[in-house]
Tab-separated table of C-alpha atoms in Angstrom:
chain	number	residue	atom	x	y	z
F	264	MET	CA	-162.704	-175.592	158.298
F	265	LEU	CA	-160.459	-177.491	155.919
F	266	ALA	CA	-156.746	-176.889	155.447
F	267	VAL	CA	-155.892	-176.406	151.806
F	268	GLN	CA	-153.144	-179.017	151.630
F	269	HIS	CA	-153.148	-179.287	147.854
F	270	SER	CA	-152.983	-175.603	147.072
F	271	ALA	CA	-149.543	-175.731	145.454
F	272	VAL	CA	-151.415	-176.464	142.243
F	273	VAL	CA	-153.623	-173.398	142.248
F	274	PRO	CA	-156.395	-173.329	139.627
F	275	GLY	CA	-155.439	-171.334	136.562
F	276	PRO	CA	-156.795	-167.873	135.798
F	277	LEU	CA	-160.370	-167.427	134.762
F	278	SER	CA	-159.191	-166.590	131.228
F	279	VAL	CA	-157.662	-170.077	130.876
F	280	PRO	CA	-160.161	-172.879	130.136
F	281	SER	CA	-160.035	-175.895	132.430
F	282	ASN	CA	-159.140	-178.187	129.523
F	283	ALA	CA	-156.403	-175.892	128.165
F	284	PRO	CA	-152.839	-177.107	127.519
F	285	GLU	CA	-150.116	-176.360	130.071
F	286	HIS	CA	-148.739	-173.224	128.402
F	287	CYS	CA	-152.055	-171.697	127.322
F	288	PRO	CA	-151.532	-167.956	126.688
F	289	GLY	CA	-155.063	-167.200	127.928
F	290	THR	CA	-158.233	-166.424	125.998
F	291	GLU	CA	-157.658	-162.678	126.246
F	292	SER	CA	-154.159	-162.814	124.813
F	293	GLU	CA	-153.422	-161.651	121.273
F	294	LEU	CA	-151.832	-165.065	120.807
F	295	ALA	CA	-155.013	-166.911	121.780
F	296	GLY	CA	-155.483	-169.806	119.364
F	297	LYS	CA	-152.295	-168.898	117.502
F	298	ALA	CA	-149.451	-169.878	119.835
F	299	ASP	CA	-147.637	-173.186	119.459
F	300	ALA	CA	-149.136	-174.314	122.753
F	301	CYS	CA	-152.619	-174.008	121.197
F	302	ASN	CA	-152.023	-176.769	118.634
F	303	GLY	CA	-154.386	-179.634	119.332
F	304	CYS	CA	-156.411	-177.741	121.920
F	305	ALA	CA	-160.185	-178.255	121.654
F	306	ASN	CA	-160.679	-174.512	122.095
F	307	GLN	CA	-158.223	-173.400	119.422
F	308	GLU	CA	-160.791	-172.501	116.771
F	309	ILE	CA	-162.907	-170.513	119.199
F	310	CYS	CA	-159.935	-168.620	120.608
F	311	ALA	CA	-158.551	-167.832	117.149
F	312	SER	CA	-161.870	-166.431	115.935
F	313	ASN	CA	-162.495	-162.720	115.703
F	314	THR	CA	-165.291	-162.863	118.237
F	315	PRO	CA	-164.774	-159.938	120.636
F	316	LYS	CA	-163.571	-161.067	124.037
F	317	GLY	CA	-165.566	-159.791	126.975
F	318	PRO	CA	-164.181	-158.294	130.184
F	319	ASP	CA	-162.451	-160.574	132.634
F	320	PRO	CA	-165.228	-162.347	134.576
F	321	ALA	CA	-163.164	-162.015	137.771
F	322	LEU	CA	-163.484	-158.223	137.841
F	323	PRO	CA	-166.981	-157.967	139.399
F	324	PHE	CA	-165.995	-160.396	142.158
F	325	ILE	CA	-162.785	-158.466	142.844
F	326	ARG	CA	-164.696	-155.190	142.921
F	327	ASP	CA	-167.138	-156.583	145.467
F	328	ARG	CA	-164.373	-158.029	147.661
F	329	MET	CA	-162.289	-154.845	147.532
F	330	ALA	CA	-165.260	-152.619	148.371
F	331	THR	CA	-164.474	-153.120	152.075
F	332	VAL	CA	-160.787	-152.156	151.739
F	333	LYS	CA	-160.197	-148.455	152.377
F	334	HIS	CA	-156.591	-148.064	151.222
F	335	LYS	CA	-154.577	-150.185	148.792
F	336	ILE	CA	-150.820	-149.564	148.632
F	337	LEU	CA	-148.288	-151.171	146.282
F	338	VAL	CA	-144.680	-151.581	147.384
F	339	LEU	CA	-142.437	-151.639	144.308
F	340	SER	CA	-138.756	-151.843	143.500
F	341	GLY	CA	-136.969	-151.964	140.198
F	342	LYS	CA	-134.074	-153.998	141.580
F	343	GLY	CA	-134.201	-157.137	143.701
F	344	GLY	CA	-132.474	-157.272	147.072
F	345	VAL	CA	-133.144	-153.678	148.077
F	346	GLY	CA	-135.259	-154.595	151.114
F	347	LYS	CA	-138.707	-154.151	149.581
F	348	SER	CA	-140.343	-157.085	151.374
F	349	THR	CA	-138.722	-156.074	154.657
F	350	PHE	CA	-140.110	-152.574	154.212
F	351	THR	CA	-143.540	-154.033	153.384
F	352	ALA	CA	-143.438	-156.019	156.622
F	353	GLN	CA	-142.491	-152.985	158.723
F	354	LEU	CA	-145.285	-151.033	157.068
F	355	GLY	CA	-147.721	-153.798	157.989
F	356	TRP	CA	-146.426	-154.053	161.562
F	357	ALA	CA	-146.659	-150.276	161.997
F	358	PHE	CA	-150.228	-150.004	160.705
F	359	ALA	CA	-151.284	-152.927	162.903
F	360	ALA	CA	-149.671	-151.329	165.963
F	361	ASP	CA	-152.890	-149.306	166.139
F	362	GLU	CA	-155.367	-151.861	167.441
F	363	GLN	CA	-158.221	-149.877	165.923
F	364	LEU	CA	-156.907	-150.485	162.392
F	365	GLN	CA	-157.328	-153.654	160.340
F	366	THR	CA	-154.354	-154.397	158.082
F	367	GLY	CA	-153.724	-156.966	155.361
F	368	VAL	CA	-150.522	-157.826	153.509
F	369	MET	CA	-150.765	-159.586	150.145
F	370	ASP	CA	-147.594	-161.163	148.761
F	371	VAL	CA	-147.676	-161.347	144.951
F	372	ASP	CA	-143.991	-162.177	144.630
F	373	ILE	CA	-145.014	-165.584	143.307
F	374	CYS	CA	-141.534	-166.961	142.659
F	375	GLY	CA	-139.899	-165.531	145.789
F	376	PRO	CA	-142.484	-165.452	148.590
F	377	SER	CA	-140.603	-164.210	151.654
F	378	ILE	CA	-143.453	-162.494	153.506
F	379	PRO	CA	-144.459	-165.614	155.540
F	380	THR	CA	-140.901	-165.964	156.886
F	381	ILE	CA	-140.551	-162.268	157.699
F	382	PHE	CA	-143.799	-162.368	159.675
F	383	GLY	CA	-142.873	-165.603	161.455
F	384	VAL	CA	-145.746	-167.684	160.086
F	385	ALA	CA	-144.009	-169.751	157.392
F	386	SER	CA	-145.292	-173.023	158.860
F	387	GLU	CA	-148.944	-171.967	158.735
F	388	GLN	CA	-151.509	-173.154	156.177
F	389	VAL	CA	-154.366	-171.468	154.374
F	390	HIS	CA	-157.847	-172.521	155.482
F	391	SER	CA	-161.035	-172.260	153.491
F	392	SER	CA	-164.604	-171.624	154.547
F	393	SER	CA	-167.901	-170.746	152.919
F	394	SER	CA	-166.753	-167.123	152.667
F	395	GLY	CA	-163.468	-167.947	150.930
F	396	TRP	CA	-159.835	-168.436	151.848
F	397	SER	CA	-158.899	-167.055	155.261
F	398	PRO	CA	-155.734	-164.980	155.556
F	399	VAL	CA	-153.094	-166.227	157.971
F	400	TYR	CA	-153.278	-163.944	160.992
F	401	VAL	CA	-150.078	-162.728	162.611
F	402	GLN	CA	-152.189	-160.962	165.215
F	403	ASP	CA	-155.873	-160.152	165.512
F	404	ASN	CA	-155.708	-157.123	163.195
F	405	LEU	CA	-152.944	-158.240	160.815
F	406	GLY	CA	-153.627	-160.902	158.188
F	407	ILE	CA	-151.388	-161.988	155.313
F	408	MET	CA	-151.726	-164.116	152.183
F	409	SER	CA	-148.919	-165.634	150.122
F	410	VAL	CA	-148.285	-168.530	147.775
F	411	GLY	CA	-145.640	-169.510	150.334
F	412	PHE	CA	-148.417	-171.019	152.479
F	413	MET	CA	-149.450	-173.306	149.635
F	414	LEU	CA	-146.162	-174.988	148.826
F	415	PRO	CA	-145.380	-178.470	150.175
F	416	SER	CA	-141.893	-177.279	151.125
F	417	SER	CA	-140.081	-173.967	151.394
F	418	ARG	CA	-137.507	-175.439	149.003
F	419	ASP	CA	-140.047	-176.001	146.211
F	420	ALA	CA	-139.566	-173.740	143.194
F	421	VAL	CA	-142.579	-172.046	141.628
F	422	MET	CA	-142.108	-172.357	137.860
F	423	TRP	CA	-145.173	-170.710	136.399
F	424	ARG	CA	-145.769	-168.718	133.252
F	425	GLY	CA	-147.850	-165.556	133.202
F	426	PRO	CA	-151.371	-167.043	133.021
F	427	LYS	CA	-150.969	-169.102	136.182
F	428	LYS	CA	-149.452	-166.167	138.064
F	429	ASN	CA	-152.312	-163.941	136.934
F	430	GLY	CA	-154.836	-166.528	138.064
F	431	LEU	CA	-153.399	-166.757	141.555
F	432	ILE	CA	-153.361	-162.968	141.944
F	433	ALA	CA	-156.998	-162.852	140.864
F	434	GLN	CA	-157.819	-165.464	143.481
F	435	PHE	CA	-155.983	-163.561	146.210
F	436	LEU	CA	-158.148	-160.548	145.384
F	437	LYS	CA	-161.524	-162.215	144.851
F	438	ASP	CA	-161.418	-165.420	146.921
F	439	VAL	CA	-159.601	-164.336	150.081
F	440	ASP	CA	-161.955	-163.183	152.824
F	441	TRP	CA	-160.072	-160.015	153.720
F	442	GLY	CA	-163.033	-158.551	155.592
F	443	ASP	CA	-163.086	-154.852	156.435
F	444	LEU	CA	-159.562	-153.488	156.012
F	445	ASP	CA	-158.146	-150.043	156.597
F	446	TYR	CA	-154.965	-150.924	154.679
F	447	LEU	CA	-154.051	-153.606	152.169
F	448	VAL	CA	-150.308	-153.520	151.487
F	449	ILE	CA	-149.278	-155.435	148.359
F	450	ASP	CA	-145.710	-156.696	148.145
F	451	THR	CA	-144.622	-157.148	144.530
F	452	PRO	CA	-141.592	-158.776	142.889
F	453	PRO	CA	-138.814	-156.648	141.361
F	454	GLY	CA	-139.377	-155.171	137.934
F	455	THR	CA	-142.475	-154.434	135.868
F	456	SER	CA	-143.767	-157.772	134.645
F	457	ASP	CA	-146.828	-160.036	134.769
F	458	GLU	CA	-147.551	-159.644	138.471
F	459	HIS	CA	-147.513	-155.844	138.333
F	460	LEU	CA	-149.697	-155.664	135.235
F	461	SER	CA	-152.165	-158.128	136.756
F	462	VAL	CA	-152.534	-156.183	139.992
F	463	VAL	CA	-153.091	-152.949	138.083
F	464	GLN	CA	-155.637	-154.573	135.776
F	465	TYR	CA	-157.581	-156.318	138.520
F	466	LEU	CA	-157.681	-153.263	140.795
F	467	LYS	CA	-158.454	-150.764	138.051
F	468	GLU	CA	-162.096	-150.444	139.076
F	469	SER	CA	-161.441	-150.654	142.822
F	470	GLY	CA	-158.607	-148.134	142.687
F	471	ILE	CA	-155.046	-148.165	143.993
F	472	ASP	CA	-154.169	-145.350	146.394
F	473	GLY	CA	-150.553	-145.295	145.291
F	474	ALA	CA	-147.162	-146.957	145.239
F	475	VAL	CA	-144.108	-146.676	147.444
F	476	LEU	CA	-140.839	-147.210	145.536
F	477	VAL	CA	-137.913	-148.712	147.436
F	478	THR	CA	-134.319	-148.267	146.287
F	479	THR	CA	-130.771	-148.281	147.584
F	480	PRO	CA	-128.318	-145.395	147.073
F	481	GLN	CA	-126.336	-146.909	144.165
F	482	GLU	CA	-126.916	-145.859	140.576
F	483	VAL	CA	-127.435	-149.496	139.516
F	484	SER	CA	-130.561	-149.555	141.684
F	485	LEU	CA	-131.708	-146.061	140.769
F	486	GLN	CA	-131.678	-146.945	137.071
F	487	ASP	CA	-134.322	-149.597	137.628
F	488	VAL	CA	-136.363	-147.308	139.864
F	489	ARG	CA	-136.527	-144.806	137.007
F	490	ARG	CA	-138.127	-147.552	134.915
F	491	GLU	CA	-140.521	-148.287	137.772
F	492	ILE	CA	-141.530	-144.618	137.868
F	493	ASP	CA	-142.135	-144.726	134.119
F	494	PHE	CA	-144.287	-147.835	134.589
F	495	CYS	CA	-146.391	-146.135	137.260
F	496	ARG	CA	-146.964	-143.093	135.063
F	497	LYS	CA	-147.924	-145.194	132.055
F	498	VAL	CA	-150.503	-147.248	133.950
F	499	GLY	CA	-151.792	-144.321	135.992
F	500	ILE	CA	-150.577	-145.238	139.484
F	501	ARG	CA	-149.763	-142.374	141.812
F	502	VAL	CA	-146.277	-142.598	143.308
F	503	LEU	CA	-146.597	-141.815	147.010
F	504	GLY	CA	-142.849	-141.422	147.357
F	505	LEU	CA	-139.358	-142.903	147.328
F	506	VAL	CA	-137.662	-144.750	150.170
F	507	GLU	CA	-133.873	-145.045	150.185
F	508	ASN	CA	-133.046	-148.250	152.015
F	509	MET	CA	-129.589	-149.269	153.299
F	510	SER	CA	-128.736	-145.586	153.483
F	511	GLY	CA	-125.634	-145.721	155.649
F	512	PHE	CA	-124.735	-148.180	158.398
F	513	VAL	CA	-125.569	-147.680	162.058
F	514	CYS	CA	-123.320	-149.462	164.558
F	515	PRO	CA	-125.592	-151.092	167.161
F	516	GLY	CA	-122.974	-150.393	169.835
F	517	CYS	CA	-121.873	-146.793	169.389
F	518	LYS	CA	-124.745	-145.688	167.090
F	519	THR	CA	-122.218	-144.140	164.692
F	520	GLU	CA	-123.401	-144.023	161.062
F	521	SER	CA	-121.116	-144.602	158.081
F	522	GLN	CA	-121.674	-144.961	154.349
F	523	ILE	CA	-121.578	-148.507	152.936
F	524	PHE	CA	-123.316	-147.930	149.599
F	525	ARG	CA	-122.273	-144.474	148.510
F	526	PRO	CA	-124.794	-142.422	146.515
F	527	THR	CA	-122.331	-141.710	143.706
F	528	THR	CA	-124.980	-140.044	141.549
F	529	GLY	CA	-126.901	-138.362	144.354
F	530	GLY	CA	-128.998	-141.292	145.529
F	531	ALA	CA	-132.745	-141.187	146.014
F	532	GLU	CA	-132.594	-137.551	147.107
F	533	ARG	CA	-131.396	-136.388	143.702
F	534	LEU	CA	-133.768	-138.746	141.893
F	535	ALA	CA	-136.675	-137.303	143.875
F	536	LYS	CA	-135.732	-133.774	142.793
F	537	GLU	CA	-135.317	-134.824	139.158
F	538	THR	CA	-138.694	-136.539	138.991
F	539	GLY	CA	-140.713	-134.300	141.288
F	540	ILE	CA	-141.496	-137.239	143.570
F	541	GLN	CA	-141.387	-136.927	147.348
F	542	LEU	CA	-138.501	-138.561	149.187
F	543	LEU	CA	-140.278	-140.208	152.093
F	544	GLY	CA	-137.071	-140.946	153.946
F	545	LYS	CA	-133.801	-142.853	154.259
F	546	VAL	CA	-133.505	-146.047	156.291
F	547	PRO	CA	-129.972	-146.819	157.533
F	548	LEU	CA	-128.567	-150.335	157.639
F	549	ASP	CA	-128.914	-152.098	160.950
F	550	PRO	CA	-127.873	-155.769	161.159
F	551	ARG	CA	-130.759	-156.381	163.537
F	552	ILE	CA	-133.243	-155.729	160.705
F	553	GLY	CA	-132.093	-158.923	159.004
F	554	LYS	CA	-132.104	-160.768	162.305
F	555	SER	CA	-135.697	-159.689	162.975
F	556	ALA	CA	-136.759	-160.827	159.502
F	557	ASP	CA	-135.133	-164.240	159.992
F	558	TYR	CA	-136.864	-164.716	163.337
F	559	GLY	CA	-140.190	-163.347	162.137
F	560	VAL	CA	-140.548	-160.553	164.678
F	561	SER	CA	-141.265	-156.849	164.349
F	562	PHE	CA	-138.042	-154.855	164.192
F	563	LEU	CA	-139.959	-151.772	165.320
F	564	ASP	CA	-141.085	-153.525	168.497
F	565	GLU	CA	-137.791	-155.269	169.210
F	566	TYR	CA	-135.471	-152.300	168.644
F	567	PRO	CA	-137.436	-149.067	169.087
F	568	ASP	CA	-134.236	-147.172	169.933
F	569	SER	CA	-132.598	-147.877	166.558
F	570	PRO	CA	-132.200	-144.953	164.134
F	571	ALA	CA	-133.681	-147.286	161.516
F	572	SER	CA	-136.867	-147.580	163.586
F	573	ASP	CA	-137.102	-143.808	163.761
F	574	ALA	CA	-136.685	-143.647	159.981
F	575	TYR	CA	-139.337	-146.315	159.377
F	576	LEU	CA	-141.866	-144.613	161.636
F	577	ASP	CA	-141.231	-141.205	160.083
F	578	ILE	CA	-141.781	-142.650	156.593
F	579	ILE	CA	-144.959	-144.423	157.669
F	580	ASP	CA	-146.327	-141.234	159.240
F	581	LYS	CA	-145.736	-139.440	155.939
F	582	ILE	CA	-147.584	-142.160	154.036
F	583	LYS	CA	-150.540	-141.862	156.399
F	584	LYS	CA	-150.635	-138.096	155.922
F	585	ILE	CA	-150.441	-138.403	152.138
F	586	LEU	CA	-153.398	-140.773	152.189
F	587	GLY	CA	-155.272	-138.394	154.463
F	588	SER	CA	-155.559	-141.263	156.833
F	589	GLU	CA	-157.536	-140.178	159.781
F	590	VAL	CA	-159.069	-143.631	159.382
F	591	VAL	CA	-162.299	-144.032	161.259
F	592	PRO	CA	-162.576	-147.603	162.631
């Protein structure tokens, strides 16, 4: 098998012609053939015509690839820095703790890919075979995919506009040989932008089981989560529940818990009541969570006696019950 050394320059989305200019808006965009970037493009006249544009040609391939994935879960947050990727990793570790379950984690945070570091595989590379790109395996039943594996250096910035981001997400869904999965957990960037819309569009036919929304207790974070809830309702994604992260601080020595970020407006608990969404749980701060992420090890395995581990496992059990997940291997 060949290591994909050159993958930092990932081919553009299927809606962008191979001979398109750098900032092509895509053939399915309302600006196709009309944007400034289209001037001088050989395809400008065709794109600007009123000829109806067909469905995205990637969709049938994505549908076929996703047919062997039982559950697809989005992890969302309105605000950055609330611990969404860390929660995604713990969710992946917990699912994979059952050796009978096959778990995948897909990192679509294109500009801030932290999943490889959190799982301790940042130095790995993506390999390709006749069946597609192979996920990087953390253990036999836990595979992950991220643009972080395709960059020459961890210091390299990813400066892509929407079409290129959309194209990479399509490739993660149609070209990665995920195999038979019980769970595919998708880590998204903060907000409600290109990456979120692309995932929803590409998985529309395959179906998304639901989204977990991660917040912290402060109102500044809750405001953005309200927008995330609105996004989910507008695009038809079921919200599985809210997770309040950094909910108090647990001293590793005496196990005493104190409030660091006070829920001045009631925190996630009040938001859950206002919106009719289930509060899955509250995860207290534990400095060892950050340490585990830096070293790429499972916090749940390293510190099973932490109150945060108890909170994580309780939340994950609730998610499994919501999904009706007596998964048959």
